[in-house]
Short mmCIF file of N, CA, C and O in Angstrom, two decimals:
data_model
loop_
_atom_site.label_atom_id
_atom_site.label_comp_id
_atom_site.label_asym_id
_atom_site.label_seq_id
_atom_site.Cartn_x
_atom_site.Cartn_y
_atom_site.Cartn_z
N UNK A 1 8.78 -21.71 50.22
CA UNK A 1 7.21 -21.82 50.25
C UNK A 1 6.54 -20.47 50.16
O UNK A 1 6.91 -19.45 51.04
N UNK A 2 5.49 -20.36 49.48
CA UNK A 2 4.92 -19.26 49.30
C UNK A 2 3.30 -19.39 49.49
O UNK A 2 2.91 -20.63 48.49
N UNK A 3 2.63 -18.75 49.92
CA UNK A 3 1.25 -18.50 49.89
C UNK A 3 0.70 -17.44 48.64
O UNK A 3 0.66 -16.36 49.45
N UNK A 4 0.02 -18.19 47.91
CA UNK A 4 -0.29 -16.62 46.86
C UNK A 4 -2.61 -16.55 47.18
O UNK A 4 -2.97 -17.46 46.81
N UNK A 5 -2.70 -15.28 47.63
CA UNK A 5 -4.03 -15.35 47.53
C UNK A 5 -4.30 -14.56 46.82
O UNK A 5 -3.99 -13.68 46.24
N UNK A 6 -6.08 -14.70 46.26
CA UNK A 6 -6.23 -13.89 45.14
C UNK A 6 -8.16 -14.06 45.77
O UNK A 6 -8.76 -14.87 46.39
N UNK A 7 -8.85 -12.96 44.81
CA UNK A 7 -10.19 -13.09 44.65
C UNK A 7 -10.75 -12.05 45.61
O UNK A 7 -11.92 -11.56 45.39
N UNK A 8 -10.27 -11.02 46.15
CA UNK A 8 -10.75 -9.86 46.73
C UNK A 8 -11.19 -9.13 46.14
O UNK A 8 -10.93 -9.30 44.70
N UNK A 9 -11.80 -7.76 46.40
CA UNK A 9 -12.45 -6.92 45.80
C UNK A 9 -13.61 -6.03 46.08
O UNK A 9 -13.77 -6.30 47.45
N UNK A 10 -14.19 -5.52 45.48
CA UNK A 10 -15.54 -4.54 45.85
C UNK A 10 -16.69 -5.33 45.50
O UNK A 10 -16.78 -5.55 44.63
N UNK A 11 -17.50 -5.11 46.70
CA UNK A 11 -19.05 -5.68 46.53
C UNK A 11 -20.03 -4.90 47.05
O UNK A 11 -19.81 -4.61 48.67
N UNK A 12 -21.06 -5.13 46.84
CA UNK A 12 -22.04 -4.41 47.77
C UNK A 12 -22.66 -5.27 48.79
O UNK A 12 -22.74 -6.17 48.82
N UNK A 13 -23.05 -4.46 49.70
CA UNK A 13 -24.07 -5.42 51.02
C UNK A 13 -24.37 -6.27 50.30
O UNK A 13 -25.50 -6.00 49.35
N UNK A 14 -24.81 -7.48 51.06
CA UNK A 14 -25.48 -8.86 50.48
C UNK A 14 -24.63 -9.65 49.55
O UNK A 14 -25.52 -11.04 48.88
N UNK A 15 -23.54 -9.06 48.91
CA UNK A 15 -23.15 -9.84 47.58
C UNK A 15 -22.14 -10.77 48.00
O UNK A 15 -22.24 -11.26 49.38
N UNK A 16 -21.61 -11.25 47.08
CA UNK A 16 -20.80 -12.71 47.43
C UNK A 16 -19.44 -12.20 47.01
O UNK A 16 -19.01 -12.12 46.03
N UNK A 17 -18.49 -13.14 47.67
CA UNK A 17 -16.76 -13.22 46.93
C UNK A 17 -16.30 -14.58 47.37
O UNK A 17 -16.81 -15.02 48.45
N UNK A 18 -15.45 -15.06 46.50
CA UNK A 18 -14.87 -16.09 46.87
C UNK A 18 -13.08 -15.89 46.71
O UNK A 18 -12.77 -15.15 46.00
N UNK A 19 -12.47 -16.00 47.97
CA UNK A 19 -11.55 -16.12 48.08
C UNK A 19 -10.83 -17.53 47.96
O UNK A 19 -10.91 -18.44 48.26
N UNK A 20 -9.38 -17.30 47.13
CA UNK A 20 -8.56 -18.93 47.02
C UNK A 20 -7.17 -18.29 47.59
O UNK A 20 -6.60 -17.41 47.31
N UNK A 21 -6.71 -19.35 48.17
CA UNK A 21 -5.10 -19.33 48.52
C UNK A 21 -4.37 -20.78 47.94
O UNK A 21 -5.43 -21.62 48.42
N UNK A 22 -3.47 -20.61 47.34
CA UNK A 22 -2.84 -21.73 46.69
C UNK A 22 -1.03 -21.86 47.45
O UNK A 22 -0.66 -20.66 47.49
N UNK A 23 -0.56 -22.86 47.80
CA UNK A 23 0.86 -22.91 47.99
C UNK A 23 1.49 -23.73 47.18
O UNK A 23 1.23 -24.53 46.56
N UNK A 24 2.55 -23.19 47.11
CA UNK A 24 3.99 -23.49 46.30
C UNK A 24 5.05 -23.85 47.36
O UNK A 24 5.39 -22.89 47.84
N UNK A 25 5.94 -24.43 46.24
CA UNK A 25 7.18 -25.05 47.13
C UNK A 25 7.14 -26.34 47.25
O UNK A 25 5.97 -27.30 47.22
N UNK A 26 8.34 -26.68 48.29
CA UNK A 26 8.57 -28.06 48.67
C UNK A 26 7.94 -28.25 49.96
O UNK A 26 8.52 -28.09 50.69
N UNK A 27 6.59 -28.50 49.89
CA UNK A 27 5.75 -28.76 50.92
C UNK A 27 6.04 -30.27 51.45
O UNK A 27 5.33 -31.10 50.11
N UNK A 28 6.25 -30.84 52.51
CA UNK A 28 6.05 -32.33 52.81
C UNK A 28 4.25 -32.33 53.22
O UNK A 28 4.24 -33.66 52.80
N UNK A 29 3.83 -32.07 53.94
CA UNK A 29 2.38 -31.71 54.72
C UNK A 29 1.66 -30.77 54.86
O UNK A 29 2.81 -29.72 55.33
N UNK A 30 0.50 -30.20 55.12
CA UNK A 30 0.12 -29.06 55.06
C UNK A 30 -1.02 -29.66 56.33
O UNK A 30 -2.15 -30.20 55.74
N UNK A 31 -1.48 -28.99 57.60
CA UNK A 31 -1.89 -29.73 58.50
C UNK A 31 -3.56 -28.76 58.11
O UNK A 31 -3.83 -28.60 57.48
N UNK A 32 -3.52 -27.79 59.12
CA UNK A 32 -4.90 -26.79 59.08
C UNK A 32 -4.50 -25.64 58.12
O UNK A 32 -3.36 -24.84 57.70
N UNK A 33 -5.52 -25.40 57.57
CA UNK A 33 -5.58 -24.40 56.66
C UNK A 33 -6.58 -23.00 56.97
O UNK A 33 -7.63 -23.48 57.68
N UNK A 34 -6.28 -21.89 56.83
CA UNK A 34 -7.16 -20.70 57.45
C UNK A 34 -7.18 -19.52 56.68
O UNK A 34 -6.33 -19.26 55.99
N UNK A 35 -8.23 -18.75 57.24
CA UNK A 35 -8.02 -17.45 57.06
C UNK A 35 -8.53 -16.52 57.85
O UNK A 35 -9.17 -16.85 59.11
N UNK A 36 -7.88 -15.60 58.13
CA UNK A 36 -7.77 -14.36 58.68
C UNK A 36 -8.28 -13.11 58.50
O UNK A 36 -7.89 -12.85 57.19
N UNK A 37 -8.82 -12.18 59.22
CA UNK A 37 -8.86 -10.80 58.65
C UNK A 37 -8.53 -9.67 59.47
O UNK A 37 -8.42 -9.98 60.72
N UNK A 38 -7.97 -8.62 59.06
CA UNK A 38 -7.25 -7.25 59.67
C UNK A 38 -8.29 -6.02 59.08
O UNK A 38 -8.00 -5.74 58.19
N UNK A 39 -9.28 -5.31 59.97
CA UNK A 39 -9.69 -4.35 59.37
C UNK A 39 -9.02 -3.22 59.77
O UNK A 39 -7.85 -3.34 60.80
N UNK A 40 -8.82 -2.10 59.24
CA UNK A 40 -8.11 -1.07 59.81
C UNK A 40 -8.00 -0.51 61.13
O UNK A 40 -9.44 -0.70 62.17
N UNK A 41 -7.02 -0.54 61.99
CA UNK A 41 -7.00 -0.21 63.46
C UNK A 41 -7.35 -1.13 64.31
O UNK A 41 -7.41 -1.10 65.63
N UNK A 42 -7.80 -2.87 63.50
CA UNK A 42 -7.75 -3.63 64.54
C UNK A 42 -7.02 -4.68 64.47
O UNK A 42 -6.18 -4.47 63.45
N UNK A 43 -7.15 -5.94 65.34
CA UNK A 43 -6.06 -6.68 65.40
C UNK A 43 -6.48 -7.80 64.03
O UNK A 43 -7.65 -7.95 63.79
N UNK A 44 -5.62 -8.62 63.99
CA UNK A 44 -5.61 -9.58 63.02
C UNK A 44 -6.86 -11.00 63.84
O UNK A 44 -6.17 -10.95 64.91
N UNK A 45 -7.82 -11.54 63.29
CA UNK A 45 -8.62 -12.00 63.75
C UNK A 45 -8.89 -13.60 62.88
O UNK A 45 -8.53 -13.22 61.69
N UNK A 46 -9.21 -14.46 63.62
CA UNK A 46 -9.30 -15.84 62.74
C UNK A 46 -10.71 -15.61 62.28
O UNK A 46 -11.53 -14.98 63.18
N UNK A 47 -10.80 -16.09 61.10
CA UNK A 47 -12.01 -15.99 60.30
C UNK A 47 -12.89 -17.47 59.97
O UNK A 47 -13.87 -17.63 60.84
N UNK A 48 -12.09 -18.48 59.91
CA UNK A 48 -12.43 -19.89 59.83
C UNK A 48 -11.22 -20.22 59.71
O UNK A 48 -10.17 -19.87 58.98
N UNK A 49 -11.26 -21.82 59.89
CA UNK A 49 -10.03 -22.63 59.54
C UNK A 49 -10.64 -24.14 59.21
O UNK A 49 -11.85 -24.28 59.92
N UNK A 50 -9.66 -24.91 58.50
CA UNK A 50 -9.93 -26.26 58.14
C UNK A 50 -9.38 -27.23 58.59
O UNK A 50 -7.92 -27.00 57.94
N UNK A 51 -9.01 -28.43 59.36
CA UNK A 51 -8.43 -29.15 59.32
C UNK A 51 -8.03 -30.44 57.88
O UNK A 51 -8.69 -30.11 57.18
N UNK A 52 -7.18 -30.76 58.26
CA UNK A 52 -6.91 -31.95 56.93
C UNK A 52 -8.11 -32.79 56.54
O UNK A 52 -8.50 -33.14 55.54
N UNK A 53 -8.66 -33.16 57.82
CA UNK A 53 -9.89 -33.99 57.46
C UNK A 53 -11.18 -33.42 57.41
O UNK A 53 -12.17 -34.29 57.02
N UNK A 54 -11.03 -32.19 57.21
CA UNK A 54 -12.14 -31.71 56.60
C UNK A 54 -13.05 -30.94 57.41
O UNK A 54 -14.22 -30.20 57.31
N UNK A 55 -12.33 -30.70 58.99
CA UNK A 55 -13.65 -30.45 60.38
C UNK A 55 -12.90 -28.81 60.38
O UNK A 55 -12.02 -28.33 60.06
N UNK A 56 -14.24 -27.87 60.35
CA UNK A 56 -14.12 -26.27 60.19
C UNK A 56 -14.45 -25.89 61.18
O UNK A 56 -15.51 -26.26 61.89
N UNK A 57 -13.90 -24.36 61.38
CA UNK A 57 -14.56 -23.87 62.86
C UNK A 57 -14.48 -22.84 62.28
O UNK A 57 -13.89 -22.16 60.88
N UNK A 58 -15.31 -21.90 62.80
CA UNK A 58 -15.89 -20.58 62.25
C UNK A 58 -15.80 -19.66 63.42
O UNK A 58 -16.54 -19.75 64.24
N UNK A 59 -15.48 -18.04 62.94
CA UNK A 59 -15.59 -16.97 63.68
C UNK A 59 -17.33 -16.85 64.15
O UNK A 59 -17.82 -17.11 62.85
N UNK A 60 -17.90 -16.28 64.95
CA UNK A 60 -19.43 -16.19 65.15
C UNK A 60 -19.76 -15.54 64.35
O UNK A 60 -21.14 -15.67 63.79
N UNK A 61 -19.35 -14.58 63.95
CA UNK A 61 -19.68 -13.15 63.33
C UNK A 61 -19.59 -13.77 61.60
O UNK A 61 -20.82 -13.24 61.10
N UNK A 62 -19.76 -14.83 61.21
CA UNK A 62 -19.67 -14.94 60.08
C UNK A 62 -20.15 -16.53 59.74
O UNK A 62 -20.39 -17.06 58.63
N UNK A 63 -20.50 -17.11 60.78
CA UNK A 63 -21.21 -18.32 60.76
C UNK A 63 -22.66 -18.45 59.99
O UNK A 63 -23.19 -17.40 60.50
N UNK A 64 -22.46 -19.36 59.33
CA UNK A 64 -23.92 -19.07 58.09
C UNK A 64 -24.00 -18.38 57.41
O UNK A 64 -24.44 -18.56 56.56
N UNK A 65 -22.83 -17.95 56.85
CA UNK A 65 -22.31 -17.06 56.00
C UNK A 65 -21.30 -17.13 54.75
O UNK A 65 -21.57 -17.42 54.12
N UNK A 66 -20.23 -17.76 55.82
CA UNK A 66 -18.98 -18.00 55.24
C UNK A 66 -18.85 -19.77 54.78
O UNK A 66 -19.35 -20.11 56.13
N UNK A 67 -18.24 -19.99 53.97
CA UNK A 67 -17.61 -21.47 54.00
C UNK A 67 -16.37 -21.63 53.48
O UNK A 67 -16.13 -21.30 52.46
N UNK A 68 -15.62 -22.57 54.20
CA UNK A 68 -14.12 -22.62 54.31
C UNK A 68 -14.26 -24.26 53.42
O UNK A 68 -14.92 -25.08 53.95
N UNK A 69 -13.30 -24.54 52.56
CA UNK A 69 -13.05 -25.72 51.44
C UNK A 69 -11.91 -26.12 51.59
O UNK A 69 -11.23 -24.73 51.47
N UNK A 70 -11.22 -27.35 51.32
CA UNK A 70 -9.92 -26.99 51.12
C UNK A 70 -9.90 -28.56 49.82
O UNK A 70 -10.58 -29.21 49.81
N UNK A 71 -8.42 -28.24 49.23
CA UNK A 71 -8.13 -29.22 48.14
C UNK A 71 -6.80 -29.75 48.51
O UNK A 71 -5.74 -28.99 48.23
N UNK A 72 -6.89 -31.23 49.12
CA UNK A 72 -5.45 -31.47 50.02
C UNK A 72 -4.08 -32.13 48.74
O UNK A 72 -3.46 -31.79 48.53
N UNK A 73 -4.78 -32.28 47.81
CA UNK A 73 -4.43 -32.73 46.11
C UNK A 73 -3.22 -31.37 45.82
O UNK A 73 -2.29 -31.25 44.94
N UNK A 74 -4.25 -30.04 45.92
CA UNK A 74 -3.58 -28.98 45.01
C UNK A 74 -3.33 -28.07 46.08
O UNK A 74 -2.57 -27.10 45.63
N UNK A 75 -3.16 -28.65 47.45
CA UNK A 75 -2.67 -27.46 48.90
C UNK A 75 -3.49 -25.87 48.34
O UNK A 75 -2.67 -25.11 48.42
N UNK A 76 -4.71 -26.16 48.32
CA UNK A 76 -5.43 -24.97 48.33
C UNK A 76 -6.20 -24.91 49.33
O UNK A 76 -6.83 -25.75 49.59
N UNK A 77 -6.81 -23.67 49.57
CA UNK A 77 -8.11 -23.23 50.43
C UNK A 77 -8.89 -22.33 49.85
O UNK A 77 -8.29 -21.27 49.01
N UNK A 78 -10.23 -22.30 49.97
CA UNK A 78 -11.18 -21.36 49.65
C UNK A 78 -11.90 -20.87 50.57
O UNK A 78 -12.11 -21.42 51.74
N UNK A 79 -12.47 -19.91 50.32
CA UNK A 79 -13.62 -19.15 51.43
C UNK A 79 -14.63 -18.62 50.70
O UNK A 79 -14.42 -17.23 50.05
N UNK A 80 -15.65 -19.19 50.66
CA UNK A 80 -17.05 -18.62 50.25
C UNK A 80 -17.52 -17.71 51.05
O UNK A 80 -18.08 -18.50 52.05
N UNK A 81 -17.68 -16.27 50.71
CA UNK A 81 -18.40 -15.55 51.55
C UNK A 81 -19.99 -14.80 50.97
O UNK A 81 -19.70 -14.19 49.74
N UNK A 82 -20.66 -15.22 51.76
CA UNK A 82 -22.17 -14.79 50.83
C UNK A 82 -22.50 -13.70 52.21
O UNK A 82 -22.16 -13.85 53.06
N UNK A 83 -23.34 -13.02 51.81
CA UNK A 83 -24.25 -12.14 52.33
C UNK A 83 -23.68 -11.23 53.01
O UNK A 83 -23.37 -11.13 54.37
N UNK A 84 -22.22 -10.51 52.26
CA UNK A 84 -21.45 -10.04 52.84
C UNK A 84 -21.98 -8.73 53.29
O UNK A 84 -23.08 -8.07 53.46
N UNK A 85 -21.33 -8.08 54.55
CA UNK A 85 -21.75 -7.05 55.06
C UNK A 85 -20.83 -5.98 55.35
O UNK A 85 -19.78 -6.20 55.29
N UNK A 86 -20.43 -4.78 55.69
CA UNK A 86 -19.58 -3.52 55.43
C UNK A 86 -18.88 -4.10 56.53
O UNK A 86 -17.94 -3.62 56.37
N UNK A 87 -19.41 -4.67 57.46
CA UNK A 87 -18.14 -4.54 58.80
C UNK A 87 -17.30 -5.69 58.37
O UNK A 87 -16.56 -6.35 58.76
N UNK A 88 -17.50 -6.69 57.36
CA UNK A 88 -16.57 -7.72 56.91
C UNK A 88 -15.68 -6.94 56.07
O UNK A 88 -14.39 -7.69 55.72
N UNK A 89 -15.45 -5.75 55.74
CA UNK A 89 -14.58 -5.11 55.28
C UNK A 89 -12.96 -5.20 56.12
O UNK A 89 -12.87 -5.12 57.36
N UNK A 90 -12.06 -5.93 55.17
CA UNK A 90 -10.97 -5.87 55.64
C UNK A 90 -10.04 -6.57 54.71
O UNK A 90 -10.35 -7.03 53.35
N UNK A 91 -8.38 -6.84 55.57
CA UNK A 91 -7.74 -7.32 54.25
C UNK A 91 -7.63 -9.04 54.67
O UNK A 91 -7.51 -9.44 56.00
N UNK A 92 -7.79 -9.86 54.06
CA UNK A 92 -8.04 -11.29 54.35
C UNK A 92 -6.76 -11.90 54.14
O UNK A 92 -6.13 -11.44 52.77
N UNK A 93 -6.01 -12.61 55.35
CA UNK A 93 -4.95 -13.58 54.85
C UNK A 93 -5.05 -14.87 54.93
O UNK A 93 -5.77 -15.39 56.06
N UNK A 94 -4.70 -15.85 54.33
CA UNK A 94 -4.39 -17.19 54.11
C UNK A 94 -3.25 -17.36 55.25
O UNK A 94 -2.26 -16.87 55.14
N UNK A 95 -3.51 -18.50 56.05
CA UNK A 95 -2.47 -19.41 56.52
C UNK A 95 -2.77 -20.66 56.69
O UNK A 95 -3.92 -21.29 57.05
N UNK A 96 -1.83 -20.89 56.69
CA UNK A 96 -1.46 -22.69 56.36
C UNK A 96 -0.32 -23.09 57.63
O UNK A 96 0.65 -22.69 57.96
N UNK A 97 -0.84 -24.27 58.49
CA UNK A 97 0.36 -24.64 59.36
C UNK A 97 0.82 -25.98 58.32
O UNK A 97 0.41 -26.88 58.64
N UNK A 98 1.97 -25.58 58.01
CA UNK A 98 2.40 -26.70 57.02
C UNK A 98 4.07 -27.09 57.79
O UNK A 98 5.16 -26.79 58.46
N UNK A 99 4.62 -28.37 57.09
CA UNK A 99 5.74 -29.05 57.17
C UNK A 99 6.76 -29.12 55.86
O UNK A 99 5.98 -29.36 55.07
N UNK A 100 7.31 -28.01 55.63
CA UNK A 100 8.36 -27.53 54.54
C UNK A 100 9.62 -28.44 54.45
O UNK A 100 10.30 -28.61 55.57
N UNK A 101 9.85 -28.98 53.51
CA UNK A 101 11.40 -29.24 53.32
C UNK A 101 12.53 -28.29 53.03
O UNK A 101 12.45 -27.15 52.17
N UNK A 102 13.60 -28.30 54.14
CA UNK A 102 14.67 -27.17 53.69
C UNK A 102 15.84 -28.14 53.27
O UNK A 102 16.14 -29.07 53.36
N UNK A 103 16.84 -27.27 52.92
CA UNK A 103 18.27 -27.85 52.79
C UNK A 103 18.94 -28.69 53.99
O UNK A 103 19.68 -29.26 53.44
N UNK A 104 18.22 -28.19 55.11
CA UNK A 104 18.96 -28.96 56.37
C UNK A 104 18.03 -29.89 56.96
O UNK A 104 18.27 -30.57 57.67
N UNK A 105 17.10 -29.93 55.92
CA UNK A 105 15.61 -30.96 56.89
C UNK A 105 14.33 -30.51 56.51
O UNK A 105 13.76 -30.32 55.08
N UNK A 106 13.90 -29.90 57.85
CA UNK A 106 12.28 -29.73 57.64
C UNK A 106 11.97 -28.43 58.64
O UNK A 106 12.96 -28.37 59.39
N UNK A 107 11.06 -27.78 57.75
CA UNK A 107 10.74 -26.76 58.88
C UNK A 107 8.77 -27.01 59.09
O UNK A 107 7.97 -27.14 58.60
N UNK A 108 8.54 -26.49 60.57
CA UNK A 108 7.25 -26.71 60.45
C UNK A 108 6.67 -25.57 61.16
O UNK A 108 7.65 -25.20 62.23
N UNK A 109 5.65 -24.79 60.88
CA UNK A 109 5.11 -23.67 61.64
C UNK A 109 4.22 -22.69 60.40
O UNK A 109 3.80 -23.69 59.61
N UNK A 110 3.80 -21.92 60.84
CA UNK A 110 2.68 -21.09 60.01
C UNK A 110 3.37 -20.62 59.17
O UNK A 110 4.39 -19.96 59.05
N UNK A 111 2.54 -20.65 58.18
CA UNK A 111 3.10 -19.40 56.74
C UNK A 111 1.73 -18.93 56.43
O UNK A 111 0.70 -19.05 55.84
N UNK A 112 2.26 -17.61 55.98
CA UNK A 112 1.28 -16.36 55.50
C UNK A 112 1.24 -16.04 54.37
O UNK A 112 2.46 -15.97 54.07
N UNK A 113 0.06 -15.75 53.58
CA UNK A 113 0.03 -15.19 52.64
C UNK A 113 -0.10 -13.83 52.52
O UNK A 113 0.07 -13.33 53.65
N UNK A 114 -0.02 -12.84 51.27
CA UNK A 114 -0.01 -11.93 51.60
C UNK A 114 -1.04 -10.60 51.41
O UNK A 114 -0.64 -9.66 51.68
N UNK A 115 -2.28 -11.41 51.87
CA UNK A 115 -3.44 -10.72 52.03
C UNK A 115 -4.08 -10.14 50.82
O UNK A 115 -3.53 -9.83 49.93
N UNK A 116 -5.52 -10.17 50.72
CA UNK A 116 -6.05 -9.41 49.84
C UNK A 116 -7.25 -8.82 50.62
O UNK A 116 -7.72 -9.07 51.22
N UNK A 117 -7.62 -7.61 49.64
CA UNK A 117 -8.40 -6.81 50.50
C UNK A 117 -9.94 -7.18 49.83
O UNK A 117 -10.00 -7.28 48.79
N UNK A 118 -10.63 -6.91 50.87
CA UNK A 118 -12.29 -7.11 50.30
C UNK A 118 -13.13 -5.77 51.18
O UNK A 118 -12.95 -5.50 52.28
N UNK A 119 -13.68 -5.38 50.45
CA UNK A 119 -14.26 -3.95 50.44
C UNK A 119 -16.12 -4.35 50.05
O UNK A 119 -16.18 -4.43 49.22
N UNK A 120 -16.88 -4.07 51.23
CA UNK A 120 -17.98 -4.35 51.31
C UNK A 120 -18.61 -2.73 51.52
O UNK A 120 -18.90 -2.29 52.48
N UNK A 121 -19.60 -2.61 50.18
CA UNK A 121 -20.11 -0.89 50.40
C UNK A 121 -21.76 -1.15 51.16
O UNK A 121 -22.30 -2.45 50.70
N UNK A 122 -21.96 0.09 51.73
CA UNK A 122 -23.35 -0.30 52.21
C UNK A 122 -24.17 0.44 51.43
O UNK A 122 -24.01 0.58 50.15
#
Protein backbone atom coordinates (compact mmCIF):
# COMPACT_ATOMS: atom_id res chain seq x y z
CA UNK A 1 0.00 0.00 0.00
CA UNK A 2 1.25 3.46 -0.87
CA UNK A 3 0.00 6.98 -0.39
CA UNK A 4 0.94 9.57 -3.00
CA UNK A 5 0.60 13.22 -2.04
CA UNK A 6 0.64 16.08 -4.50
CA UNK A 7 -0.17 19.74 -4.83
CA UNK A 8 2.43 21.50 -2.74
CA UNK A 9 4.31 24.53 -3.94
CA UNK A 10 5.13 28.18 -3.41
CA UNK A 11 2.34 30.69 -2.91
CA UNK A 12 2.07 34.24 -1.65
CA UNK A 13 0.36 35.02 1.62
CA UNK A 14 -3.38 35.19 1.11
CA UNK A 15 -3.26 32.70 -1.71
CA UNK A 16 -4.67 29.20 -2.02
CA UNK A 17 -3.38 25.71 -2.64
CA UNK A 18 -5.00 22.33 -2.85
CA UNK A 19 -3.30 19.14 -1.67
CA UNK A 20 -4.38 15.71 -2.80
CA UNK A 21 -3.47 12.26 -1.56
CA UNK A 22 -4.34 8.96 -3.19
CA UNK A 23 -3.94 5.47 -1.83
CA UNK A 24 -3.03 2.51 -3.98
CA UNK A 25 -2.57 -1.16 -3.29
CA UNK A 26 -4.67 -3.95 -1.87
CA UNK A 27 -6.86 -1.99 0.53
CA UNK A 28 -9.82 -3.49 2.31
CA UNK A 29 -11.05 -0.33 4.00
CA UNK A 30 -9.98 3.13 5.10
CA UNK A 31 -11.22 4.71 8.28
CA UNK A 32 -9.81 8.13 9.10
CA UNK A 33 -7.95 10.18 6.51
CA UNK A 34 -5.91 13.13 7.60
CA UNK A 35 -3.28 15.74 6.94
CA UNK A 36 -0.39 16.57 9.23
CA UNK A 37 2.34 19.14 8.84
CA UNK A 38 5.84 19.61 10.11
CA UNK A 39 7.66 22.91 10.04
CA UNK A 40 11.46 23.03 10.33
CA UNK A 41 12.55 22.29 13.86
CA UNK A 42 9.04 21.50 15.03
CA UNK A 43 7.04 18.38 15.67
CA UNK A 44 4.53 16.95 13.25
CA UNK A 45 1.06 18.19 14.09
CA UNK A 46 -2.44 17.33 12.96
CA UNK A 47 -3.94 19.82 10.51
CA UNK A 48 -7.25 18.15 9.79
CA UNK A 49 -8.81 14.73 9.57
CA UNK A 50 -12.03 13.29 8.27
CA UNK A 51 -13.86 10.12 9.18
CA UNK A 52 -15.43 7.74 6.74
CA UNK A 53 -18.84 9.33 7.27
CA UNK A 54 -17.45 12.78 6.51
CA UNK A 55 -17.05 14.20 10.01
CA UNK A 56 -14.08 16.56 10.00
CA UNK A 57 -11.91 18.07 12.69
CA UNK A 58 -9.42 20.90 12.29
CA UNK A 59 -6.56 22.39 14.19
CA UNK A 60 -7.55 25.75 15.67
CA UNK A 61 -4.93 27.49 13.57
CA UNK A 62 -6.58 26.48 10.29
CA UNK A 63 -10.27 26.57 11.16
CA UNK A 64 -12.22 28.65 8.68
CA UNK A 65 -9.37 28.63 6.16
CA UNK A 66 -8.79 24.96 5.32
CA UNK A 67 -11.31 22.39 4.15
CA UNK A 68 -10.73 18.66 4.09
CA UNK A 69 -12.74 16.32 1.88
CA UNK A 70 -12.57 12.70 0.80
CA UNK A 71 -13.71 10.41 -1.96
CA UNK A 72 -14.30 6.94 -0.55
CA UNK A 73 -14.73 5.37 -3.97
CA UNK A 74 -11.32 6.60 -5.12
CA UNK A 75 -9.50 6.34 -1.76
CA UNK A 76 -8.46 9.97 -1.95
CA UNK A 77 -8.39 12.91 0.41
CA UNK A 78 -7.97 16.57 -0.42
CA UNK A 79 -7.09 19.65 1.58
CA UNK A 80 -8.14 23.02 0.22
CA UNK A 81 -6.08 25.74 1.85
CA UNK A 82 -7.27 29.33 1.56
CA UNK A 83 -5.96 32.57 3.04
CA UNK A 84 -2.56 31.01 3.48
CA UNK A 85 -0.15 32.57 5.95
CA UNK A 86 3.65 32.33 6.20
CA UNK A 87 3.20 30.25 9.34
CA UNK A 88 1.48 27.59 7.24
CA UNK A 89 4.84 26.84 5.64
CA UNK A 90 5.67 23.20 6.29
CA UNK A 91 5.93 19.76 4.80
CA UNK A 92 2.42 18.32 4.67
CA UNK A 93 1.87 14.59 5.11
CA UNK A 94 -1.26 12.61 4.46
CA UNK A 95 -2.14 9.78 6.80
CA UNK A 96 -4.73 7.05 6.41
CA UNK A 97 -5.83 4.62 9.07
CA UNK A 98 -6.54 1.60 6.93
CA UNK A 99 -6.97 -2.13 6.67
CA UNK A 100 -4.74 -3.62 3.99
CA UNK A 101 -4.77 -7.14 2.68
CA UNK A 102 -1.48 -9.02 3.00
CA UNK A 103 -0.29 -12.48 2.04
CA UNK A 104 -1.05 -13.71 5.55
CA UNK A 105 -4.28 -11.85 6.22
CA UNK A 106 -4.80 -8.17 6.94
CA UNK A 107 -2.85 -5.32 8.46
CA UNK A 108 -4.54 -2.51 10.34
CA UNK A 109 -2.83 0.73 11.13
CA UNK A 110 -1.56 4.11 9.91
CA UNK A 111 -0.04 4.66 6.51
CA UNK A 112 1.90 7.83 5.71
CA UNK A 113 2.42 9.60 2.43
CA UNK A 114 5.81 10.95 1.39
CA UNK A 115 5.14 14.59 2.23
CA UNK A 116 4.71 17.63 0.04
CA UNK A 117 6.26 21.02 0.73
CA UNK A 118 4.08 24.10 1.07
CA UNK A 119 5.88 27.44 1.20
CA UNK A 120 3.98 30.64 1.84
CA UNK A 121 5.88 33.85 1.19
CA UNK A 122 5.07 37.10 2.95
